[in-house]
Short mmCIF file of C-alpha atoms in Angstrom, two decimals:
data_model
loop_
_atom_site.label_atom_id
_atom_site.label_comp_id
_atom_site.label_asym_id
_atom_site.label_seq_id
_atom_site.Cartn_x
_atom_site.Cartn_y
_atom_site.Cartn_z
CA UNK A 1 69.58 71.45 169.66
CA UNK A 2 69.07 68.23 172.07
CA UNK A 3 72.77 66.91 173.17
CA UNK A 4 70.99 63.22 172.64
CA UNK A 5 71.26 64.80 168.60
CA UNK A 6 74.75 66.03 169.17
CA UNK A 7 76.10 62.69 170.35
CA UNK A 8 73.84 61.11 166.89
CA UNK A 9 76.22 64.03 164.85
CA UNK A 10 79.17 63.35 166.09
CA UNK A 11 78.76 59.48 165.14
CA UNK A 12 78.07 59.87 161.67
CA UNK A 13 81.17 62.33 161.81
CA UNK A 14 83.13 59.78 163.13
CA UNK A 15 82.40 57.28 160.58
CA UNK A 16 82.60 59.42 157.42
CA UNK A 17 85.92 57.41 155.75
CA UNK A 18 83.98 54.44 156.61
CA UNK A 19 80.87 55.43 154.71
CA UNK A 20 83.30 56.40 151.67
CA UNK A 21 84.83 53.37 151.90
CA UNK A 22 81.50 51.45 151.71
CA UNK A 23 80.19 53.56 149.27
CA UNK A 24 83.17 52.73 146.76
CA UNK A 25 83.56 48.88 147.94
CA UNK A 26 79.59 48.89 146.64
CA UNK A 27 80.34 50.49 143.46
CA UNK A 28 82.73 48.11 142.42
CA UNK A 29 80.66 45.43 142.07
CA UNK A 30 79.75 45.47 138.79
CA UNK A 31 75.74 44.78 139.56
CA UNK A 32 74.36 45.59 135.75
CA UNK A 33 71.16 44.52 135.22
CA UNK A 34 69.90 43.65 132.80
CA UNK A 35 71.18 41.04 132.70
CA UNK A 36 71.62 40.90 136.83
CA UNK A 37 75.15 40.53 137.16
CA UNK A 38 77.39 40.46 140.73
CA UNK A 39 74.05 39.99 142.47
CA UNK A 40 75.44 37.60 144.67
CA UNK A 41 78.58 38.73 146.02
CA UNK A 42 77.28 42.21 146.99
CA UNK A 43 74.37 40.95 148.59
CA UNK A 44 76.83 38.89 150.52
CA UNK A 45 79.04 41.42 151.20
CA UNK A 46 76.09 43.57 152.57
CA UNK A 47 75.38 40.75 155.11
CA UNK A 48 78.61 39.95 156.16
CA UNK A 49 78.83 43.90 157.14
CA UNK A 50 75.33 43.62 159.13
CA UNK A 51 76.18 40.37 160.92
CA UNK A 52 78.77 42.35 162.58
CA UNK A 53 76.77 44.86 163.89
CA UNK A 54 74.42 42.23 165.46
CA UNK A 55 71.77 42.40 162.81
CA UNK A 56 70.12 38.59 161.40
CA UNK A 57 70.75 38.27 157.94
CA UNK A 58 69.15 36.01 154.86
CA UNK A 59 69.90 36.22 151.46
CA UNK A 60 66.68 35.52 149.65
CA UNK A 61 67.00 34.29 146.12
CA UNK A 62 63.45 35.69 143.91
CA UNK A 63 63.38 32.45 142.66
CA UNK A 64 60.90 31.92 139.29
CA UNK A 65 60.82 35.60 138.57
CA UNK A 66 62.01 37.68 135.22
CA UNK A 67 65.40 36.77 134.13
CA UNK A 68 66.34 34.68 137.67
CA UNK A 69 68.79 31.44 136.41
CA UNK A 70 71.59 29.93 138.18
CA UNK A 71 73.68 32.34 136.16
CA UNK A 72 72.05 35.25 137.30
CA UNK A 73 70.32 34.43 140.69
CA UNK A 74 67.85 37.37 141.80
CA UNK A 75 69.48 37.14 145.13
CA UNK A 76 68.25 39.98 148.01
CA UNK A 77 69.77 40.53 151.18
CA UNK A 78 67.43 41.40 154.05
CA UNK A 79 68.82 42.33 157.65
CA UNK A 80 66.91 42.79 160.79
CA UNK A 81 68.62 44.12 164.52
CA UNK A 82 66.14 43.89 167.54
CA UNK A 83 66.06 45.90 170.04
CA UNK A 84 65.90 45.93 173.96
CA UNK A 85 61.88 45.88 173.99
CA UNK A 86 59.09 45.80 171.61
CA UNK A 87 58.39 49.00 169.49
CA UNK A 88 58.37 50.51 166.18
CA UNK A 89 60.03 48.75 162.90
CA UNK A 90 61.70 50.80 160.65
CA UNK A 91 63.21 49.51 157.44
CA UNK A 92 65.96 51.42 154.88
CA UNK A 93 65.08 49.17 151.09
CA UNK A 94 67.85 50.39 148.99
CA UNK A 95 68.11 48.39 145.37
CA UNK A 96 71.76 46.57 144.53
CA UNK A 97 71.27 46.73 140.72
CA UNK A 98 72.61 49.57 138.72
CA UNK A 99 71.76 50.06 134.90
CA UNK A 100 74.29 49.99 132.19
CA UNK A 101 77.37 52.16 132.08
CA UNK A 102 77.04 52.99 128.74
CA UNK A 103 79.62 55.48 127.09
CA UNK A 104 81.10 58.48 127.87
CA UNK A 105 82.84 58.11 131.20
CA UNK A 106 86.26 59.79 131.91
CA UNK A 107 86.55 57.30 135.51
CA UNK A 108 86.27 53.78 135.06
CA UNK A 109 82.43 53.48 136.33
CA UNK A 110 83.77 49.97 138.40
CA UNK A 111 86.55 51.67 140.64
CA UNK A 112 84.43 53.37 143.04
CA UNK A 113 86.97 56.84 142.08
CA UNK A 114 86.95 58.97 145.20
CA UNK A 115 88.30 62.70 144.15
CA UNK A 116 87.13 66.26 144.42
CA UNK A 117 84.63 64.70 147.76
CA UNK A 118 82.87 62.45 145.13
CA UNK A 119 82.44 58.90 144.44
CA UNK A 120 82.24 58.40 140.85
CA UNK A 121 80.52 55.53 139.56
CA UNK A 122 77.87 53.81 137.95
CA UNK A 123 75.40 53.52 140.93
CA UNK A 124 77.20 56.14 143.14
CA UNK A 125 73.93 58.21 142.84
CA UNK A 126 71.28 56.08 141.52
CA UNK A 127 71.61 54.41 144.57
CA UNK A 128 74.36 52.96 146.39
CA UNK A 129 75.39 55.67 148.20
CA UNK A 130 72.07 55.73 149.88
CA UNK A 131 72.57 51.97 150.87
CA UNK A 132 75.36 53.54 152.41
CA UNK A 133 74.53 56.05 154.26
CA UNK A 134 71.30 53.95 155.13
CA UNK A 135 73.98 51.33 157.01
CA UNK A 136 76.15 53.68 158.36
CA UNK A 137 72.67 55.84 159.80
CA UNK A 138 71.92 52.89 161.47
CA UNK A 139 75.60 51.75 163.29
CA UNK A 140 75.73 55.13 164.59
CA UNK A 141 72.29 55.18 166.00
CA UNK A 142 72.68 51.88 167.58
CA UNK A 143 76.18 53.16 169.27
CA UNK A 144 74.12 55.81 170.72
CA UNK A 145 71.46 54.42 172.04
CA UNK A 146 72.31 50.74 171.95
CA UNK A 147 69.42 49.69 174.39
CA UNK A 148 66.70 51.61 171.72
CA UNK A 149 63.64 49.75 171.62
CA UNK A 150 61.71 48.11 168.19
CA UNK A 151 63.59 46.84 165.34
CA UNK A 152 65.68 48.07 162.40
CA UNK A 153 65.78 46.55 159.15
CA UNK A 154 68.18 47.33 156.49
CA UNK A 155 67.75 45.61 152.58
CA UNK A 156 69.50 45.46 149.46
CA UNK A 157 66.94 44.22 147.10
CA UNK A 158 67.52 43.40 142.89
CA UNK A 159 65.92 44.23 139.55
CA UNK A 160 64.53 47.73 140.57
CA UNK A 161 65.50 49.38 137.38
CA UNK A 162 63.75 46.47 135.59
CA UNK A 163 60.79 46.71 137.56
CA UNK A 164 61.72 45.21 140.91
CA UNK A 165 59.91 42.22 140.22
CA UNK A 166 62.88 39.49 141.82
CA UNK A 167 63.58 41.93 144.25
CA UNK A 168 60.55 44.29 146.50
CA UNK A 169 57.88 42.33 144.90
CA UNK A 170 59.15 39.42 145.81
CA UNK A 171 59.80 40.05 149.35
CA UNK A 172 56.73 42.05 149.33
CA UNK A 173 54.53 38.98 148.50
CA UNK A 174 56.41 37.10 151.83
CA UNK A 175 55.15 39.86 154.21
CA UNK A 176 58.81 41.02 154.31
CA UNK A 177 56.59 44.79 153.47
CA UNK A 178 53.63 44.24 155.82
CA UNK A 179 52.85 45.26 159.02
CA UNK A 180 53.73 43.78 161.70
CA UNK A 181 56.98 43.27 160.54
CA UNK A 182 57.40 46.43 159.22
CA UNK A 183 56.27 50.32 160.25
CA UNK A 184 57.87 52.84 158.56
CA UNK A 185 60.28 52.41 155.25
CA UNK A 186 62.69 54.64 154.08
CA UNK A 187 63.83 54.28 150.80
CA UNK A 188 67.58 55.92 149.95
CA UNK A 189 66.81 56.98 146.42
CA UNK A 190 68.39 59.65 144.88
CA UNK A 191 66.08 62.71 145.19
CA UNK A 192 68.17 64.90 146.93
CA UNK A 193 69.02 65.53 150.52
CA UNK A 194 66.56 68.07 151.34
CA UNK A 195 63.79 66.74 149.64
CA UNK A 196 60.94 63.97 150.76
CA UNK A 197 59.45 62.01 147.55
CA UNK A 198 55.88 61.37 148.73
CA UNK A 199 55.43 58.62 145.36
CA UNK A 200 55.40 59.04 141.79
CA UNK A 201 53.14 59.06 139.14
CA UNK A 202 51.15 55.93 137.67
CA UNK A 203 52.37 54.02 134.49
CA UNK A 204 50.54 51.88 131.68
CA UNK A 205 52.84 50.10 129.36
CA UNK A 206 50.69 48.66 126.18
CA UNK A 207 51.41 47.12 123.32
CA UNK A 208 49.49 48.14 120.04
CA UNK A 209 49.32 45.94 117.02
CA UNK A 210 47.86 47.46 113.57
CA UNK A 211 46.86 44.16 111.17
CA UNK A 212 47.70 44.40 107.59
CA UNK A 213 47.61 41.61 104.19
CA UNK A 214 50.85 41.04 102.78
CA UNK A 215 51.40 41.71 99.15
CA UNK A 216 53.91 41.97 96.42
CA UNK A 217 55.76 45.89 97.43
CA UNK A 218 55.15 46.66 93.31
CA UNK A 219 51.53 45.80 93.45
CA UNK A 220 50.75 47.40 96.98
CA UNK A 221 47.31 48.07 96.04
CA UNK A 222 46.70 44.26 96.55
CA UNK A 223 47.68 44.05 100.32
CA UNK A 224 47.36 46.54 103.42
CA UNK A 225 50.04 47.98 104.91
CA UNK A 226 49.97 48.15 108.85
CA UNK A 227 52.91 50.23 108.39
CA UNK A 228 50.56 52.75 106.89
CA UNK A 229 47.78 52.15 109.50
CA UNK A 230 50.29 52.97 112.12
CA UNK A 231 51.39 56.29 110.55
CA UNK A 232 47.51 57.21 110.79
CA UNK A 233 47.60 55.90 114.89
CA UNK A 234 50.72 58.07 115.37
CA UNK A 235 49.45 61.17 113.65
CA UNK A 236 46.19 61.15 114.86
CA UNK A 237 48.09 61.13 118.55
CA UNK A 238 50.54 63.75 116.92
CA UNK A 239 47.33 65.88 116.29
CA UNK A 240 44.92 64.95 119.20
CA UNK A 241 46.61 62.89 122.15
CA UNK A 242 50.20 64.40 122.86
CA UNK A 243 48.22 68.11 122.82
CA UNK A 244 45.44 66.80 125.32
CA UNK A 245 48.02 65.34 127.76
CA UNK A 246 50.09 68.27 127.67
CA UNK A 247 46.96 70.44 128.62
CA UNK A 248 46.64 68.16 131.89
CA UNK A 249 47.88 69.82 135.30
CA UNK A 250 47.94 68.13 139.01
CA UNK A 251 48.39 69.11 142.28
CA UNK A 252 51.26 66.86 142.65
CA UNK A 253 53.89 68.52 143.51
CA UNK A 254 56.11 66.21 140.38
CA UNK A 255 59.91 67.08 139.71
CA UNK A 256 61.22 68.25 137.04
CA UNK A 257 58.66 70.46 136.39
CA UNK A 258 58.01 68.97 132.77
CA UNK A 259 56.45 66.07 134.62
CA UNK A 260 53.72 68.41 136.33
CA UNK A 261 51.25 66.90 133.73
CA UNK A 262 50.57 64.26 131.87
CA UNK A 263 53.14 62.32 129.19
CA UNK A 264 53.62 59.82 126.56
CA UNK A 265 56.65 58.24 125.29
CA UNK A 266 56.46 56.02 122.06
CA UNK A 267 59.00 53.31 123.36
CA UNK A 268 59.49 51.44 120.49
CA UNK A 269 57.64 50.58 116.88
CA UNK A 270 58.94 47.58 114.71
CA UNK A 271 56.92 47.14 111.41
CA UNK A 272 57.34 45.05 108.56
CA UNK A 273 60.15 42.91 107.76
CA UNK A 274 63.16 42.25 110.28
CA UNK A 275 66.70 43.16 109.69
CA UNK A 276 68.06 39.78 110.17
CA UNK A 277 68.39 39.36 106.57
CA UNK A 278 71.56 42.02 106.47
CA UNK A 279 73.76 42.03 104.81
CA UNK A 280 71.95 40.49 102.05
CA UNK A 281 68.52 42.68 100.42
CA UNK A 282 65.29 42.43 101.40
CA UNK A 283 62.47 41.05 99.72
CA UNK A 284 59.71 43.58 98.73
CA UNK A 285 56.54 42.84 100.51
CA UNK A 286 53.57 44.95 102.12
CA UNK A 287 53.67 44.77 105.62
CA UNK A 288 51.19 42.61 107.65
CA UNK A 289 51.89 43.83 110.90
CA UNK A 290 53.29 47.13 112.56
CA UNK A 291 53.19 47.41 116.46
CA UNK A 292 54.20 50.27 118.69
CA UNK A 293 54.85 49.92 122.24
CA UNK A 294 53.65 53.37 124.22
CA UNK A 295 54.80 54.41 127.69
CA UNK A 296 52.03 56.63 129.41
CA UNK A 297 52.75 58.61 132.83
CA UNK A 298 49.45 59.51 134.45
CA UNK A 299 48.31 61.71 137.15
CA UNK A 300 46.29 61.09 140.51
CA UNK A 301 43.86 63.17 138.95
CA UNK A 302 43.14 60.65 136.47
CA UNK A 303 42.04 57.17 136.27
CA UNK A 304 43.32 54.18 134.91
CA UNK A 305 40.40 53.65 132.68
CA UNK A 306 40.06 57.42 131.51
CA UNK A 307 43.96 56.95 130.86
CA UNK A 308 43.55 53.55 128.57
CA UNK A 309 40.21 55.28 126.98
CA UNK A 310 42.06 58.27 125.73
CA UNK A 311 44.50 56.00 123.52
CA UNK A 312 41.69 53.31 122.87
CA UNK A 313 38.89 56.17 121.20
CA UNK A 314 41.21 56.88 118.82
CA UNK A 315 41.88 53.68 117.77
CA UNK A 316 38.23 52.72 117.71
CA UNK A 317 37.51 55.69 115.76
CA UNK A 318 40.13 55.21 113.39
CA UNK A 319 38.86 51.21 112.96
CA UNK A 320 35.09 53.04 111.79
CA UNK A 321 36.81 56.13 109.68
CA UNK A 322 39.81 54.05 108.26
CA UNK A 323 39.34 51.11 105.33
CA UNK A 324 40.36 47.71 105.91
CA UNK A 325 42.29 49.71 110.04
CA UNK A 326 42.07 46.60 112.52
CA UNK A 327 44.18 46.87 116.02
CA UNK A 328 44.83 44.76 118.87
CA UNK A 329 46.43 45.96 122.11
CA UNK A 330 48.08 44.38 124.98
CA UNK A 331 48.75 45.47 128.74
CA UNK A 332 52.48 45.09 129.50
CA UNK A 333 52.61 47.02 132.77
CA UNK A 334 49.84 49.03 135.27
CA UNK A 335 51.19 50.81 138.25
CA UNK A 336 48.62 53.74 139.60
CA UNK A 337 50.12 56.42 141.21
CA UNK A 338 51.05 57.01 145.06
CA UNK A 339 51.43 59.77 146.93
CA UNK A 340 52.23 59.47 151.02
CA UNK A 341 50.22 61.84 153.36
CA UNK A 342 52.13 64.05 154.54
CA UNK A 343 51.17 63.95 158.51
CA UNK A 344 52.72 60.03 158.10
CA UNK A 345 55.04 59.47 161.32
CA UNK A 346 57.90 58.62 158.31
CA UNK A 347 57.10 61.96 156.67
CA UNK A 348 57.44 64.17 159.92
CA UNK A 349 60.47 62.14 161.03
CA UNK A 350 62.12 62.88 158.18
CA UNK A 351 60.94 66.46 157.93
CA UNK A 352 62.54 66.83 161.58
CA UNK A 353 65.99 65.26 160.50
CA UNK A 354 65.84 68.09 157.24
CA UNK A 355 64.97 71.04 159.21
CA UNK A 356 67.88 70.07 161.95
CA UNK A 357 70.59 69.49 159.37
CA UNK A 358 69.68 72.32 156.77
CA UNK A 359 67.89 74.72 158.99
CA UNK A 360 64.55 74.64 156.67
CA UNK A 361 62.09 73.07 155.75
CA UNK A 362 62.17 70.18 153.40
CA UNK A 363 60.75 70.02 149.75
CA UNK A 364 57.58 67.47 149.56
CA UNK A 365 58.05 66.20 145.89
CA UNK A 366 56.79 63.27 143.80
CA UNK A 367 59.08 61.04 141.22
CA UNK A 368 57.96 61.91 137.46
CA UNK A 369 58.86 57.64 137.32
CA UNK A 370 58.26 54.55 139.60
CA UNK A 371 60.75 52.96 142.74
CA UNK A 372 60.19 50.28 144.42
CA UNK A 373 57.17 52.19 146.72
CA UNK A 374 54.07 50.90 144.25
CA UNK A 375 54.85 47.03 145.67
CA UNK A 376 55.28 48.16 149.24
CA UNK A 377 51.94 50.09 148.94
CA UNK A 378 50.22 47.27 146.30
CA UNK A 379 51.40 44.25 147.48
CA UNK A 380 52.41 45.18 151.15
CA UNK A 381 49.97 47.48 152.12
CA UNK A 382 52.03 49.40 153.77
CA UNK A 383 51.41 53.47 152.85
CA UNK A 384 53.66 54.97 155.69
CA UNK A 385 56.67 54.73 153.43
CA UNK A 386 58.75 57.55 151.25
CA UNK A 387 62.32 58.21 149.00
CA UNK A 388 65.06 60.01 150.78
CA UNK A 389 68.62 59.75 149.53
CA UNK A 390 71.58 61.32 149.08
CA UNK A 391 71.94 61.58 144.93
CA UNK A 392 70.94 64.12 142.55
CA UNK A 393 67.86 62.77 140.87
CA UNK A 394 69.62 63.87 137.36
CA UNK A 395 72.73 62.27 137.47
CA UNK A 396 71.12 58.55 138.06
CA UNK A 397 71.74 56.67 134.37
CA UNK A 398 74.30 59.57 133.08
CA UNK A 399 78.07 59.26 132.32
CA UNK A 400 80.72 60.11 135.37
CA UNK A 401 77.61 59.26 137.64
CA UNK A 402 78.51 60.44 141.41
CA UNK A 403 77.23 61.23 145.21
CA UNK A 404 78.90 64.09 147.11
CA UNK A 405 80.41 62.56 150.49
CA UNK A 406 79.20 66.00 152.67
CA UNK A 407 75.86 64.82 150.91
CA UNK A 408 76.14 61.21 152.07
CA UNK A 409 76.93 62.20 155.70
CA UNK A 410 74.16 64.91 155.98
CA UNK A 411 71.40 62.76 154.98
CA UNK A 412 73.08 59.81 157.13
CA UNK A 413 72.75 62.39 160.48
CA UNK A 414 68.84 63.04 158.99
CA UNK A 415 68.16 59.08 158.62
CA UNK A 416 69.55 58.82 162.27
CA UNK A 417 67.58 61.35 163.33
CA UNK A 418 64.46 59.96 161.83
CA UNK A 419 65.42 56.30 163.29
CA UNK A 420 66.03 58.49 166.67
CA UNK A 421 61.75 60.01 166.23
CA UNK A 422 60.49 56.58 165.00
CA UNK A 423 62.12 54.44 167.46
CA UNK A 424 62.08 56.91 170.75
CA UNK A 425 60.55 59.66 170.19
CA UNK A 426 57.82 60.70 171.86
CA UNK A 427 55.70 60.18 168.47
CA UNK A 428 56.51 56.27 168.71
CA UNK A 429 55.55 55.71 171.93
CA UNK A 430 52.03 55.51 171.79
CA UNK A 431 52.06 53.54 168.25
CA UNK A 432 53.24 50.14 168.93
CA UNK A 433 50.11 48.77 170.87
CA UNK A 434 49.20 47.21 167.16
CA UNK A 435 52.44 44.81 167.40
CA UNK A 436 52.61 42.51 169.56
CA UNK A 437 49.27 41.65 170.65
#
C-alpha cells in the first residue's frame, strides 16, 4: 500500500472522537421534516465548521418551494475549498432532514446516544453520519496534501425525504450540480460501506379518481357508487396488474432482492364521506367519488409510457365493460430511473477506496427508491455521480436508528481515498482541460 495512503489512514484515525462528536452534535438537531424543522441552525452549524477549515460558505434558502415559510425556511448550506491550481471538483451532497421518530425507541432519538460504538438516533444512519464522515474525509485529506489541486465541495441540502424539492433541486436549477462547477458527486447515503449505489429505480405517483351520483344509502339503486367502481379498479389490478409486475425481471442489480422487479404500492384510497363528522353519525349517502393514490417502481427495462399504459388499459377497459365506470387520473410525481456506468472516474475511485479498506471488491447495487441523484442527473446533467455511505440501508426510518463508528471511519479513509484518485491521481490529470477554458 502507497505511504501517501498511510499518512490519508492515519488522519482519519486521528480524528475518529471528532467524527463521533460531529456525528452526535448533528443528530441532535431535531431536523423533522415534514414539517422542516431545525433547518436553520444545523445548516449553520455545518458552515461555521467549514469556515474553519478554509472552505466559502452560503446558506441558500429554497425560497418559493413546497412547505418553505419563515417558520420553516428550506435553508441549504453549500461549502466550497479551492485548491492550489485548477483541477477536478468533487462534491459530498449529504441531506440535513431526517423523517419522523415515530415510536418505539429505547434512546431518546435527539441525544445523539453514543454506546456499544454506535450513535443512536433518528438520522444516525439515514444520513448524518455520512455528512460526517463526508467532512471529516475531507479535513484529513486537505491536512495531507494541503497544496492538492481542484476544488472540494461539501453540502447539507433539505427536504430529501420529501422529495428534495427546497433542497438538490433547488440548487440544481442554480448550476450548483453542473459542470463546470462540479465533476464528480458523492452522495453519503446509507447503503453500506462496501457497496456503490449506481441509481435507483424510476417512480410515477398518480392519482385516480372513479366518478359516481350520489343517492339516498337505502335507495342505492338510484345513484352510483365510486366506492364500488373502485373495488372493480383494485380487483381487476388484484387479478391482472400486481401478477404482471411481479413477472418483470431487470438486469439491475436492485437491493433487497424483492425490488429486482417491478412494484406497486396503493398509497392511499379515501372514498365517500369524510370523518370529520365524528363523533356525531353519518348521513347515509352513495358515494360520488372514490380516489386511490398508487405508487409504481419501474425498471430501466421499461418505459414511462408502457408503465402509465399498464394501469391506464385497465381502466379504459373497465370504462367500455363496466355501466355508468368513468375515471380521471392525475400525475403527482415522474422520476425515470438512473443507473451510473460503471467505468465513471467516481465509480472507479470509489471502487479503489473499497478494495484498499476491505480487501475486495465492492458491491455495484441500485436503490429499490429515489435520493437526491434523479435532480443531479435531470436537472444538472451531471451523470458521473453515485451513493456511498456509512448506514445500513435497513435501519434508515426504523426505531433505535444508528451508524457503527468503525463504519463511519472506514468509509471516511475510502471517501479520502477517492478525493485522493479524483483530485491527484493519475486518472484526474488528464480530465480538467474542460474547466477552465
Amino acid at each position: 500500500m502507497a505511504p501517501m495512503n498511510e499518512r490519508l489512514f492515519r488522519a482519519v484515525d486521528s480524528r475518529r472522537d471528532d467524527l463521533v462528536a460531529l456525528a452526535s452534535d448533528l443528530i441532535r438537531f431535531p431536523t423533522v421534516n415534514p414539517p422542516g424543522e431545525a433547518y436553520t441552525p444545523c445548516a449553520e452549524y455545518i458552515a461555521a465548521r467549514l469556515v474553519r477549515h478554509g472552505f466559502e460558505t452560503r446558506l441558500i434558502r429554497g425560497e418559493g418551494t413546497p412547505g418553505d415559510n419563515d417558520r420553516y425556511p428550506r435553508t441549504n448550506v453549500v461549502a466550497r475549498r479551492e485548491g492550489s491550481k485548477p483541477g477536478a471538483v468533487v462534491h459530498f451532497n449529504s441531506h440535513i432532514d431526517v423523517v419522523e421518530a415515530g415510536e418505539g425507541w429505547t434512546v431518546d432519538p435527539y441525544a445523539g446516544t453514543v454506546k456499544d460504538g454506535r450513535v443512536y438516533g433518528r438520522g444516525a444512519c439515514d444520513m448524518k453520519g455520512g455528512l460526517a464522515a463526508s467532512i471529516i474525509a475531507a479535513e484529513a485529506f486537505m491536512d495531507v496534501f494541503p497544496d492538492f489541486p481542484g476544488a472540494i465541495e461539501i453540502s447539507g441540502t433539505v427536504d430529501e425525504e420529501s422529495g428534495g424539492f427546497g433542497g438538490v433541486a433547488y440548487l440544481a436549477r442554480q448550476g450548483f450540480f453542473s459542470r463546470p462547477r462540479v465533476d464528480h458527486v458523492i452522495i453519503p447515503e446509507p447503503l453500506n460501506k462496501d457497496r456503490i449505489c449506481l441509481g435507483h429505480r424510476g417512480v410515477w405517483w398518480a392519482e385516480i379518481e372513479t366518478k359516481g351520483s350520489i343517492a339516498h344509502g337505502s335507495m342505492p339503486f338510484l345513484g352510483d357508487s365510486a366506492i364500488r367502481h373502485m373495488g372493480a379498479v383494485l380487483h381487476a389490478f388484484e387479478e391482472e396488474l400486481f401478477p404482471a409486475l411481479d413477472r418483470k425481471r431487470t438486469e439491475m442489480p436492485v437491493v433487497p432482492e424483492g425490488a429486482r422487479r417491478s412494484t406497486m404500492n396503493i398509497n392511499s384510497i379515501h372514498g365517500g364521506q369524510t370523518e370529520d363528522h365524528f363523533p356525531g353519525l353519518p348521513s347515509p349517502n352513495v358515494a360520488d367519488s372514490c380516489r386511490a393514490v398508487i405508487d409504481r417502481r419501474f425498471l430501466l427495462e421499461e418505459s414511462l409510457d408502457e408503465v402509465k399504459g399498464e394501469v391506464t388499459s385497465i381502466l379504459d377497459r373497465l370504462k367500455r365493460e363496466r355501466p355508468k365506470f368513468d375515471y380521471s387520473i392525475r400525475d403527482m410525481m415522474e422520476v425515470l430511473p438512473t443507473m451510473t456506468e460503471r467505468d465513471a472516474p467516481v465509480v472507479t475511485a470509489v471502487a479503489e477506496g473499497i478494495r484498499q479498506i476491505f480487501g475486495r471488491e465492492p458491491d455495484y447495487v441500485i436503490s429499490p427508491g429515489t435520493y437526491d441523484q434523479k435532480h443531479i442527473a435531470r436537472i444538472g446533467h451531471l451523470h458521473d455521480c453515485i451513493a456511498y455511505g456509512p448506514g445500513i440501508l435497513d435501519l434508515a426510518h426504523r426505531p433505535d436508528e444508528w451508524v457503527g463508528i468503525d463504519d463511519m471511519v472506514e468509509s471516511a479513509k475510502v471517501m479520502a481515498i477517492s478525493l485522493d484518485a479524483l483530485l491527484r491521481g493519475a486518472r484526474a490529470e488528464g480530465h480538467h482541460h474542460h474547466h477552465h477554458g
